[in-house]
Coordinates of C-alpha atoms and ligand atoms in Angstrom, one line a residue:
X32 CA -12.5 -28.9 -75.8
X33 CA -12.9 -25.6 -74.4
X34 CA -13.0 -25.7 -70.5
X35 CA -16.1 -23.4 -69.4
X36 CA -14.9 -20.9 -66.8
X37 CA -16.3 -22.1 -64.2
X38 CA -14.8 -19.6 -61.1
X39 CA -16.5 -16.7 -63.1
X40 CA -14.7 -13.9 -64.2
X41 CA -11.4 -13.7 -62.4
X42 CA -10.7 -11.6 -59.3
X43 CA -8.4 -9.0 -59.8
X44 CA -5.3 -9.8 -57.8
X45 CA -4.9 -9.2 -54.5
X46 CA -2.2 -6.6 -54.2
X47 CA -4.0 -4.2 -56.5
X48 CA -6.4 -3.7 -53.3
X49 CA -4.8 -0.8 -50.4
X50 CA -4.2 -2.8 -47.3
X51 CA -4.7 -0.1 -45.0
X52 CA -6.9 1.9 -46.3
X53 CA -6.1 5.6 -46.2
X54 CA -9.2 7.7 -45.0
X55 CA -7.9 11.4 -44.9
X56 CA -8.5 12.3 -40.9
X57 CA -8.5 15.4 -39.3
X58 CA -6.0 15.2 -36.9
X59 CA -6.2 18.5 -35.3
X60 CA -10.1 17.4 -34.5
X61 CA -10.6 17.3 -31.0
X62 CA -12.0 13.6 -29.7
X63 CA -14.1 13.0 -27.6
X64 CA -13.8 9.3 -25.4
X65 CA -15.8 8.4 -22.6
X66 CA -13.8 7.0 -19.8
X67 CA -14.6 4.9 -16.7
X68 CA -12.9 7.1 -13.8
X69 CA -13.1 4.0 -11.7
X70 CA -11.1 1.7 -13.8
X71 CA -10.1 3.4 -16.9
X72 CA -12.2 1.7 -19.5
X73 CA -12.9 3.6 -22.6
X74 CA -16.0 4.1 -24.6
X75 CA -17.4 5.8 -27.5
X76 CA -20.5 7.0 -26.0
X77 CA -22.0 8.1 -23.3
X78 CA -23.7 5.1 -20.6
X79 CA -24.6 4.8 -17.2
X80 CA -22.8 1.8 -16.2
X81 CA -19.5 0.7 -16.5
X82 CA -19.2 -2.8 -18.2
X83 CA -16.1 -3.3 -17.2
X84 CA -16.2 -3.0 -13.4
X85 CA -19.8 -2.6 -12.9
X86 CA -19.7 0.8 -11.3
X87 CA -22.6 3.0 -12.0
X88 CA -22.2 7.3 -13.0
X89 CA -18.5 7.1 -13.2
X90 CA -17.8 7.7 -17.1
X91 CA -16.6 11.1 -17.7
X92 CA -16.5 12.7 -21.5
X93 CA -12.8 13.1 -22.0
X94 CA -11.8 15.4 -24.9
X95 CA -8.3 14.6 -26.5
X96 CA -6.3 16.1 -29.4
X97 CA -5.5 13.4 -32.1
X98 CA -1.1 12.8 -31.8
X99 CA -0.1 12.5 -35.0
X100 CA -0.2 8.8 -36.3
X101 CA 2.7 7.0 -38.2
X102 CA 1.7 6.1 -42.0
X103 CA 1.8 2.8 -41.7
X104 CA 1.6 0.4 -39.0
X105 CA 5.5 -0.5 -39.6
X106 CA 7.1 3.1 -39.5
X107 CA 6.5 2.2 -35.8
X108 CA 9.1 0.1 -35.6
X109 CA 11.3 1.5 -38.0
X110 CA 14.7 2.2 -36.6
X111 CA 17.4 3.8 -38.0
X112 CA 21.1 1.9 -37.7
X113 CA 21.9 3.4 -34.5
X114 CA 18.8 3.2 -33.0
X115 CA 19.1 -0.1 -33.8
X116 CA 23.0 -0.6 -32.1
X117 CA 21.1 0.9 -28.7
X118 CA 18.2 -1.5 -28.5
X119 CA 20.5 -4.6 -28.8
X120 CA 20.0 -7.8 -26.8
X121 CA 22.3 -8.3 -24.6
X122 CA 23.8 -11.1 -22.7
X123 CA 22.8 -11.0 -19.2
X124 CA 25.9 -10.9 -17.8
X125 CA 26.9 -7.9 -20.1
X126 CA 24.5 -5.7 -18.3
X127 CA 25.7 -3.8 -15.2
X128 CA 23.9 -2.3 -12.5
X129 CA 23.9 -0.1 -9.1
X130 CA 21.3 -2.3 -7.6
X131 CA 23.7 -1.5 -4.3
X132 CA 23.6 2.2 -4.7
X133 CA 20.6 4.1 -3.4
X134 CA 20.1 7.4 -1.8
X135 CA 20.1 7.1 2.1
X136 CA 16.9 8.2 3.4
X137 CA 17.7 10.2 6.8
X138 CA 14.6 9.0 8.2
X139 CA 15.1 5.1 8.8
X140 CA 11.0 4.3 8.8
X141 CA 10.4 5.6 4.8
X142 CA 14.0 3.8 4.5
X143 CA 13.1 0.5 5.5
X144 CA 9.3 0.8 3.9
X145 CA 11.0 1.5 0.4
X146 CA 13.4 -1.8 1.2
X147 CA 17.1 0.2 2.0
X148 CA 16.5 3.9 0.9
X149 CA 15.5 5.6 -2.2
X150 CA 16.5 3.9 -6.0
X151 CA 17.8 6.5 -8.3
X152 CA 15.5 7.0 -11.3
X153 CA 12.7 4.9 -9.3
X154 CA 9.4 6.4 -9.6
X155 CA 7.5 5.7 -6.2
X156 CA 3.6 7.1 -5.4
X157 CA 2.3 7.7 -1.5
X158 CA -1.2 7.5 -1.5
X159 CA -3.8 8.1 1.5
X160 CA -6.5 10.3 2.5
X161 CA -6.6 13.7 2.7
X162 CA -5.1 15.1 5.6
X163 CA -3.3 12.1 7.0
X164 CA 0.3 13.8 6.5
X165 CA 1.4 13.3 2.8
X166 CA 2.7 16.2 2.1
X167 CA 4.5 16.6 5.4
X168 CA 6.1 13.3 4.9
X169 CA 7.7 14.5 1.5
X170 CA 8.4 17.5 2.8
X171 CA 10.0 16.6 5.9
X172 CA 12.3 14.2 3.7
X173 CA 13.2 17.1 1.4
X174 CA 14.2 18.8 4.3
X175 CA 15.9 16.2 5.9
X176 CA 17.9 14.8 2.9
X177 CA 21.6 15.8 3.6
X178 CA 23.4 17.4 0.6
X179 CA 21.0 16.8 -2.1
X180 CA 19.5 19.2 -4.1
X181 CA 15.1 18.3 -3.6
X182 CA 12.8 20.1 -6.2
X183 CA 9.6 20.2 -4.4
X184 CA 6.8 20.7 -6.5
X185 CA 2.9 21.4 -5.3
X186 CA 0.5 21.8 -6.9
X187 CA -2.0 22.4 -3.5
X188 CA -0.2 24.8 -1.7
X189 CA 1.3 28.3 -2.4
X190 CA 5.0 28.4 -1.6
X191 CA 4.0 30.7 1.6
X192 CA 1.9 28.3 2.2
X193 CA 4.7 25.7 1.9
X194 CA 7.2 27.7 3.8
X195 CA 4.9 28.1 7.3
X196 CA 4.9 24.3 7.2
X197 CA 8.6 24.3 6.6
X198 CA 8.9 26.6 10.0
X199 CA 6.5 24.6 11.9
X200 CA 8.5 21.1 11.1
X201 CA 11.6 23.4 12.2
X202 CA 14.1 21.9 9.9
X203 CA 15.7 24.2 7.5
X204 CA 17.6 22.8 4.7
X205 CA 19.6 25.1 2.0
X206 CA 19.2 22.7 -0.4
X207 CA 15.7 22.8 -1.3
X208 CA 13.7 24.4 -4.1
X209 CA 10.0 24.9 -3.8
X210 CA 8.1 25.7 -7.1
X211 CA 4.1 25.9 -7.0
X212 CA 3.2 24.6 -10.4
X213 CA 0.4 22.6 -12.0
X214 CA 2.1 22.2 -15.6
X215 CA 4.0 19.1 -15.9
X216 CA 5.3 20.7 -19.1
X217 CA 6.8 23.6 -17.2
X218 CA 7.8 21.2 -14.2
X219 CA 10.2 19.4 -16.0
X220 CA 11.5 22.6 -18.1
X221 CA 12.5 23.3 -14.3
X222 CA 13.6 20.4 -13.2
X223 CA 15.9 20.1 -16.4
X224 CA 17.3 23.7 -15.3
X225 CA 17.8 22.8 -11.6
X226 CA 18.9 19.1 -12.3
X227 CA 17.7 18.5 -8.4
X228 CA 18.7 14.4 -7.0
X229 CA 15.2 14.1 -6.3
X230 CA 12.0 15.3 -7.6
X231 CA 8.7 15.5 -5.0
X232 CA 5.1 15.8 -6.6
X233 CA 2.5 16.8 -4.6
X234 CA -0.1 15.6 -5.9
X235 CA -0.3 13.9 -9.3
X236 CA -3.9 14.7 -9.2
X237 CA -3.3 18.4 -9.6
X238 CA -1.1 18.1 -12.8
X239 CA -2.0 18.2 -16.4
X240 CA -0.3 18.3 -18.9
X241 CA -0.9 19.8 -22.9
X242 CA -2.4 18.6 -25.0
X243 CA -4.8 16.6 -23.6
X244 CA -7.9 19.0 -23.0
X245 CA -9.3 17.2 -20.1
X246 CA -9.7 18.5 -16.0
X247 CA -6.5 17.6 -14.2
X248 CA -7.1 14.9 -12.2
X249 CA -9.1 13.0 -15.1
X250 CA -7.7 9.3 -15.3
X251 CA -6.4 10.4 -19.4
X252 CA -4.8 13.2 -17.5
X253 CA -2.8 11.0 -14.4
X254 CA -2.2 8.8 -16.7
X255 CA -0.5 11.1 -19.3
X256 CA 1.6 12.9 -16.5
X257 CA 2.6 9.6 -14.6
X258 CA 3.9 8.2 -18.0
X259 CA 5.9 11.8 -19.0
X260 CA 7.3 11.8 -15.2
X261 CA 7.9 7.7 -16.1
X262 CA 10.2 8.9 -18.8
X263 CA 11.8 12.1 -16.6
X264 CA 12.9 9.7 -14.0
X265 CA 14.0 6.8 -16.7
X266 CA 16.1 8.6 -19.0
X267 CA 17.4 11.5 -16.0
X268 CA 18.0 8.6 -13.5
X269 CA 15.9 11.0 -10.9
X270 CA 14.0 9.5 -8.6
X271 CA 10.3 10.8 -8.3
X272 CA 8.2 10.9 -5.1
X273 CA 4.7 11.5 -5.8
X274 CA 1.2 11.6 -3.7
X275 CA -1.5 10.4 -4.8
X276 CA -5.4 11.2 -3.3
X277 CA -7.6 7.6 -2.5
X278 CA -10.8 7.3 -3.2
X279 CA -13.8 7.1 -0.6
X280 CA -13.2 3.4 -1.1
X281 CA -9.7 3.4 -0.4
X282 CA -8.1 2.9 -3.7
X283 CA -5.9 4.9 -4.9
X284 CA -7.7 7.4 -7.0
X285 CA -7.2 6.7 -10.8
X286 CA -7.1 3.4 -12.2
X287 CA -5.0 0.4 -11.5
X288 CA -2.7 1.7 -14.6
X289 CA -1.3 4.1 -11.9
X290 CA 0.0 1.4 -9.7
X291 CA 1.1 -0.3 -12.6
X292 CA 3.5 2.5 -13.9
X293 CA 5.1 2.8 -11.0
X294 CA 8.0 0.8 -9.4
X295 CA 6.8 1.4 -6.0
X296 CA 3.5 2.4 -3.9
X297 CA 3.5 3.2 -0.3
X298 CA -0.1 3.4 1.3
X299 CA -0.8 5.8 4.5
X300 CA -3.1 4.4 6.8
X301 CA -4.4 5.3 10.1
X302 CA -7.0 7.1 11.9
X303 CA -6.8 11.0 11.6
X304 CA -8.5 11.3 14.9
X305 CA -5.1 8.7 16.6
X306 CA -1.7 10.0 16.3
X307 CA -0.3 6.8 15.0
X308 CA 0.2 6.5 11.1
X309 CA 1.7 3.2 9.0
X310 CA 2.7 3.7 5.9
X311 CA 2.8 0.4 4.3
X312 CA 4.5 -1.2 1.0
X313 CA 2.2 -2.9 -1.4
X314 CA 3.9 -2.7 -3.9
X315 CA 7.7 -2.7 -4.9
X316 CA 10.2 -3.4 -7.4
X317 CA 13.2 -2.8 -5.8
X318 CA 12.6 -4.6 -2.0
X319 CA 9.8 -6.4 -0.1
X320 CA 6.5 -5.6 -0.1
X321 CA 4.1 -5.9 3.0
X322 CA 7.2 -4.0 4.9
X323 CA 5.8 -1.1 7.3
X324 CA 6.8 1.9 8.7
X325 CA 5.1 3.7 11.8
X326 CA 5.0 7.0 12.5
X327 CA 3.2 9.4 15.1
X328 CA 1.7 13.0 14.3
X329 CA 3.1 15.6 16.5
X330 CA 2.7 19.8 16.2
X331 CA 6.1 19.6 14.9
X332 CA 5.6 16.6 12.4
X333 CA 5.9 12.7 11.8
X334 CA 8.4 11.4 14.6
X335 CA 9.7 8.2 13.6
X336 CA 8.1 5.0 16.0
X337 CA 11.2 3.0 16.6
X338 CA 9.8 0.5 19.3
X339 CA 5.6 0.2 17.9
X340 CA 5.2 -3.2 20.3
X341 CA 6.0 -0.6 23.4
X342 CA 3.8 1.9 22.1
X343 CA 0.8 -0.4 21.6
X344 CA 1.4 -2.0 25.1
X345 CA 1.8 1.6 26.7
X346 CA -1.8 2.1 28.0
X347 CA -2.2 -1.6 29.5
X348 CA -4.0 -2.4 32.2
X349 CA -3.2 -5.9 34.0
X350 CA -5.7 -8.3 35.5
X351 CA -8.6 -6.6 33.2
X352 CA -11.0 -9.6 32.0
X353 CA -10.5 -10.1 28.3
X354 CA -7.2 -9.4 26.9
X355 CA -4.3 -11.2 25.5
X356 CA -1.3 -10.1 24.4
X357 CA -0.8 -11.8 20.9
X358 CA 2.8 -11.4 18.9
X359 CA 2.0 -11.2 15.1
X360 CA 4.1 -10.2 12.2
X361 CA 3.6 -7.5 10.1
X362 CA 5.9 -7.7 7.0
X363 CA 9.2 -8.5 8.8
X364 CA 8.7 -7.0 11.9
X365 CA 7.2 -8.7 14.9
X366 CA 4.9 -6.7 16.9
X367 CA 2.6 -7.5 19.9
X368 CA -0.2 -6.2 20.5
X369 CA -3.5 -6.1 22.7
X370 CA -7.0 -8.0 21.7
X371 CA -9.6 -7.1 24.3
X372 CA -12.6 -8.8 23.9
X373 CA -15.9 -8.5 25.3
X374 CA -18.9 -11.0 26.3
X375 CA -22.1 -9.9 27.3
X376 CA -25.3 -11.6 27.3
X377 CA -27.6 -11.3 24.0
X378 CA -30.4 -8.7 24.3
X379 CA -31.6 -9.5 21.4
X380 CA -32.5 -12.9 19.5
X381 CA -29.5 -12.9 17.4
X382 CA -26.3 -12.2 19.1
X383 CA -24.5 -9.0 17.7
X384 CA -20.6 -9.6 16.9
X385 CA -18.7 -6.3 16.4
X386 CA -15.3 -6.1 15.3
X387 CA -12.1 -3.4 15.1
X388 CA -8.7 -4.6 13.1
X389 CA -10.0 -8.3 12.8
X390 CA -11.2 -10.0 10.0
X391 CA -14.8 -10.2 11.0
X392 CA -15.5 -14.0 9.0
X393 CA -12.0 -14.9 11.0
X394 CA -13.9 -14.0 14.2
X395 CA -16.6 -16.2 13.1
X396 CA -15.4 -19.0 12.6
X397 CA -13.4 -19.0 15.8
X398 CA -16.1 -18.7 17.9
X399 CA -17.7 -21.5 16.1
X400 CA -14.5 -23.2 17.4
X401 CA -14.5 -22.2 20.7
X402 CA -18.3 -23.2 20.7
X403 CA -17.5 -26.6 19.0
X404 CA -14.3 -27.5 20.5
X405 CA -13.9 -26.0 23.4
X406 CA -17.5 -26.3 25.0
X407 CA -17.8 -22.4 25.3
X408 CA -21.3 -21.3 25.7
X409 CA -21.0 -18.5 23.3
X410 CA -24.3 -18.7 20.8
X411 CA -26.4 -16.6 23.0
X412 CA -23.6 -13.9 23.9
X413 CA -22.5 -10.8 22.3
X414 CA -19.0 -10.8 21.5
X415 CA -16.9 -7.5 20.7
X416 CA -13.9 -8.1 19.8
X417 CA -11.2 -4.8 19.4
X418 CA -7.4 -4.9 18.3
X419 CA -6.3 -1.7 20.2
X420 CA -3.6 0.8 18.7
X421 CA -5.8 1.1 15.6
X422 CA -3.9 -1.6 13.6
X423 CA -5.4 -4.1 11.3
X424 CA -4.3 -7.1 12.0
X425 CA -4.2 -10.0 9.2
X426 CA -1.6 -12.2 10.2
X427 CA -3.3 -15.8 11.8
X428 CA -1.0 -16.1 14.2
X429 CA -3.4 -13.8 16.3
X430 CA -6.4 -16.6 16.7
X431 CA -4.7 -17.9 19.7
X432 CA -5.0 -14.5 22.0
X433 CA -7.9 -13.6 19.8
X434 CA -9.6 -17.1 21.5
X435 CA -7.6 -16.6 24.6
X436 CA -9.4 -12.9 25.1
X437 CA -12.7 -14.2 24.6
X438 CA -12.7 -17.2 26.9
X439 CA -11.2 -15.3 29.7
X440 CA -14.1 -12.5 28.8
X441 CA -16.6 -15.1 29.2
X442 CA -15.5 -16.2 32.1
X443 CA -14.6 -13.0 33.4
X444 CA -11.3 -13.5 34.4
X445 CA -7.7 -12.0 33.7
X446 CA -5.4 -13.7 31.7
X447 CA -1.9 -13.9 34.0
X448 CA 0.1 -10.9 32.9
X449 CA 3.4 -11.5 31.2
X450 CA 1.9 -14.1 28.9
X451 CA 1.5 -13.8 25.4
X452 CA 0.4 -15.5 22.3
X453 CA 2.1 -16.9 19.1
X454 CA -0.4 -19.6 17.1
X455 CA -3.1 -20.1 14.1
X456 CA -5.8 -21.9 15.3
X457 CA -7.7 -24.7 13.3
X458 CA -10.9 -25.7 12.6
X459 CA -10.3 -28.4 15.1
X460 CA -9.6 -26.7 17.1
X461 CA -5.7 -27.5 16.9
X462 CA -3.1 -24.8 17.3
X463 CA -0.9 -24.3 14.6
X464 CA 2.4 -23.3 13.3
X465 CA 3.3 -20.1 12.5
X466 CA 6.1 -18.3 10.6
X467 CA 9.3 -17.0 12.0
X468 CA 8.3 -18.1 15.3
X469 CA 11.9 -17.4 16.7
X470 CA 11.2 -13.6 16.2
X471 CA 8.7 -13.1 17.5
X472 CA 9.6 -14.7 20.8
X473 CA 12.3 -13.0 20.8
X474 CA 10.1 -9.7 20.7
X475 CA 8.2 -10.8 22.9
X476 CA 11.5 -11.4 25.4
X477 CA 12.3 -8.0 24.7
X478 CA 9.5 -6.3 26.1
X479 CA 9.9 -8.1 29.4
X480 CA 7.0 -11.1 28.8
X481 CA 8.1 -14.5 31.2
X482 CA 5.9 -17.1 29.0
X483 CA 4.7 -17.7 25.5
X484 CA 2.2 -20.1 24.2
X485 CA 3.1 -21.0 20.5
X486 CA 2.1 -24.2 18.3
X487 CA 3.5 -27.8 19.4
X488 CA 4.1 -28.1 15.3
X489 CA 6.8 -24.8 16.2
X490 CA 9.0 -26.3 19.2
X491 CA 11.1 -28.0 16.7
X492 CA 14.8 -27.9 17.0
X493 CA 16.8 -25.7 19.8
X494 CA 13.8 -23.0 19.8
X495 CA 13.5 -23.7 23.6
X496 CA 16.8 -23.4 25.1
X497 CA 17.6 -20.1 23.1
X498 CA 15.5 -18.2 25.0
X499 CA 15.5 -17.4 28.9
X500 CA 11.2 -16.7 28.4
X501 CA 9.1 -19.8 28.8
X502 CA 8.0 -21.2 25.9
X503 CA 4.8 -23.2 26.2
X504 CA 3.9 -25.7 23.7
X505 CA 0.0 -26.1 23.5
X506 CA -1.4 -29.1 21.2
X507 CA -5.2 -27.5 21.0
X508 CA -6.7 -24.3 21.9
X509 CA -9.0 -26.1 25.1
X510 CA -5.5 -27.3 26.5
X511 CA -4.6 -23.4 26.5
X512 CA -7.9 -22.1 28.3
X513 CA -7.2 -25.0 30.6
X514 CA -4.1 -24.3 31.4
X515 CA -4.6 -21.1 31.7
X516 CA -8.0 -19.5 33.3
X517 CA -8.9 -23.0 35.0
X518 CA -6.1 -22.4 37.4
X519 CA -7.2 -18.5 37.6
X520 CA -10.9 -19.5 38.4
X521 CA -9.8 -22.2 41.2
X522 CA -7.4 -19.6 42.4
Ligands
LIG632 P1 -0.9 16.9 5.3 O1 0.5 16.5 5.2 O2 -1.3 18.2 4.8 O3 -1.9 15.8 4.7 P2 -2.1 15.4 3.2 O4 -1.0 16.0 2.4 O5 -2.0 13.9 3.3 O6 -3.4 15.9 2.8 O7 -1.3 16.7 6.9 C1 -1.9 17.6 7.5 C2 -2.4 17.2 8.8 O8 -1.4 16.9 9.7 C3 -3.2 18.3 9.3 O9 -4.4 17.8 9.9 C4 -2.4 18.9 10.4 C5 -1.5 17.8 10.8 N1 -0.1 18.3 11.2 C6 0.3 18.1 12.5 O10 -0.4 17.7 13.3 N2 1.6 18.5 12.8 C7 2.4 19.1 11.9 O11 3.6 19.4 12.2 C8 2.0 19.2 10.5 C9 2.9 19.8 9.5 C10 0.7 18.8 10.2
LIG633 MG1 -1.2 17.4 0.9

């Protein structure tokens, strides 16, 4: 019996069809993608808002030239034998490495912020605002860097330009070669001429780089240049120092790509209008991050701040109401530093709270302690609260002389001089332990302090008897206002 066909009339196979299909494309079109300039997201057309990170009237129309695409997916990957022999796995213990070697930085505040000096073929970005001393940093390191040949490259400032700031930092190295350029592609023609040991960018903003058609600057355009100066450093084993401009915001301008590329980003901070500038590590491949280095603007430069704790403490004033010395970490260096608080009665129906270099929630909530726990009368008081030297301050070990400041504000009395602070406080109202407690009392020693309050949880061990300053164990915050301004309002 003949079997009707019941699947219909048969498919032709499956082969016979192109799997990619081949659309002839002009590649020497010009493109045209929209890009977020806040976060890097690309889109066809033109919007107001930016899906991606919600940011209104930041996508930009971003023209690029086609590269030429491989055939097929696969040619991609193709290698040829001894590509192939190159890109072998290998065991680990096959690979070597001159993880010890790095380039000694003469200047030991970038050197300890970059965790032991600068990585050969390391690609590390500086960003801050404008004006806050970028470009003297780098160019008071190519100056300073003894027998090494520095390219420095800028793309702001005319080499005359370059050279009167040379004079005024009054360091004259032989060694260094200043080219004022904006094309990468002729930047690292000279750099493969002049071979230097280290390559300085100033800024990465300013480059651009062929053929992508749009404004230096763009986030296509920092992108492309970071990724071609990737591949300089990689395959040349330079290292490559570049600035980098932040946003109003205080990211770093371009997208998070940026710090991705990157094996290392140093922020500047500080206050143009101080003379003190941190440069601190947030990210880094090659060392720890959250390490800092401080530095202070004079006429002739950034002067290394070896001592910061004696600089903070400099313009102190004992037996003032409201201030406690509180001894905090800030990557691994213990610093102390002043928090002057102030208490003044309410004008207004809903007491004002005001802070500088704290954590405004963290003030909060330990008033609410203070309030709660230790039976301050603080709901109907304004409370200012100021961490002087212009740092910001995130480390908890700072509640205690944070509450210690404002208790002795509200009762308007000085906290005895030579004490200082070293706890977290809880919602308890409990002190607590803190990291690396030995260090900082021994910072604390060093700067001439005769007694320390730290957590009961941290007197474990020998912590004690090392030291010659008095270390005071307090079990809850109340038990250190007690102790302390109870004796100072009998007195
Ligand atoms: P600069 O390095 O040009 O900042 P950036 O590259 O981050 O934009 O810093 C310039 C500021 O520093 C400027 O306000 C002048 C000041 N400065 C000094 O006070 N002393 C100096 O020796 C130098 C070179 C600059
Ligand atoms: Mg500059």
């Amino acid at each position: 019996m003949e079997v009707a066909n019941i699947a219909g009339p048969s498919l032709p196979l499956l082969k016979s069809y192109p799997r990619y299909p081949q659309q002839p494309r002009d590649l020497k079109k010009p493109r045209s993608t929209y890009v977020c300039q806040n976060c890097g997201a690309q889109y066809a057309k033109q919007q107001g808002k930016c899906t991606a990170c919600l940011a209104w009237n930041v996508i930009v129309e971003e023209i690029t030239m086609q590269a030429p695409q491989p055939a097929a997916p696969w040619e991609a990957y193709s290698y040829n034998s001894e590509q192939l022999a190159a890109s072998r796995a290998k065991l680990l213990q096959e690979i070597s490495c001159q993880t010890a070697y790095r380039i000694a930085c003469p200047d030991q505040e970038l050197s300890r912020a970059l965790g032991g000096g600068i990585v050969p073929g390391s690609l590390v970005l500086i960003g801050g605002e404008p004006g806050i001393g970028k470009s003297t940093l780098l160019l008071q390191l190519a100056l300073a860097l003894p027998a090494s040949k520095v390219l420095y490259v800028s793309g702001e400032e005319s080499e005359a330009q370059i050279k009167m700031r040379a004079d005024r930092l009054q360091q004259l190295a032989t060694d260094c070669y200043i080219l004022n350029e904006t094309s990468l592609h002729n930047i690292l023609q000279q750099a493969a001429q002049l071979k230097p040991a280290i390559l300085i960018i100033d800024s990465i903003q300013t480059l651009y780089i062929h053929p992508i058609d749009s404004a230096p600057g763009s986030i296509a355009q920092v992108r492309a240049c970071t990724a071609a100066l990737l591949r300089y450093a990689k395959s040349t084993n330079t290292p490559v120092l570049l600035t980098g401009h932040i946003t109003k915001e205080g990211s770093l301008a371009g997208p998070k790509v940026l710090e991705h590329m990157v094996d290392t980003v140093l922020q500047f901070e500080g206050d143009r209008h101080t003379a003190y500038r941190i440069v601190r590590t947030i990210k880094n491949r090659f060392g720890a991050t959250a390490e800092l280095a401080i530095y202070e603007m004079h006429s002739h430069g950034l002067r290394e701040v070896a001592n910061p704790s004696e600089l903070f403490m400099a313009q102190r004033v004992d037996n003032l109401s409201g201030i406690a010395i509180g001894a905090f970490l800030e990557g691994n260096r213990p610093l102390l530093i002043e928090a002057q608080a102030l208490v003044s009665s309410a004008t207004y129906g809903t007491p004002q709270r005001a802070t500088t270099g704290f954590d405004s929630k963290r003030l909060n909530m330990l008033l609410a302690v203070l309030e709660k726990r230790a039976g301050l009368r603080l709901v109907v008081q304004d409370v200012f609260l100021n961490i002087a030297g212009g740092l910001k301050v995130e480390d908890p070990a700072l509640d205690l002389a944070v509450c210690l400041a404002i208790a002795a504000a509200l009762k308007d009395c000085a906290i005895p001089p030579h004490c200082c602070f070293a706890a977290e406080v809880g919602l308890g109202g409990e002190t607590r332990g803190v990291s690396r407690v030995e260090q900082r009392i021994a910072e604390a020693e060093r700067l001439g302090f005769q007694q320390i309050f730290i957590a009961e949880h941290n007197l474990k061990g020998p912590v004690a008897e090392e030291f010659s300053i008095n270390v005071h164990p307090v079990a809850t915050v109340s038990k250190a206002i007690d102790h302390l301004l109870m004796q100072e309002i009998g007195s």
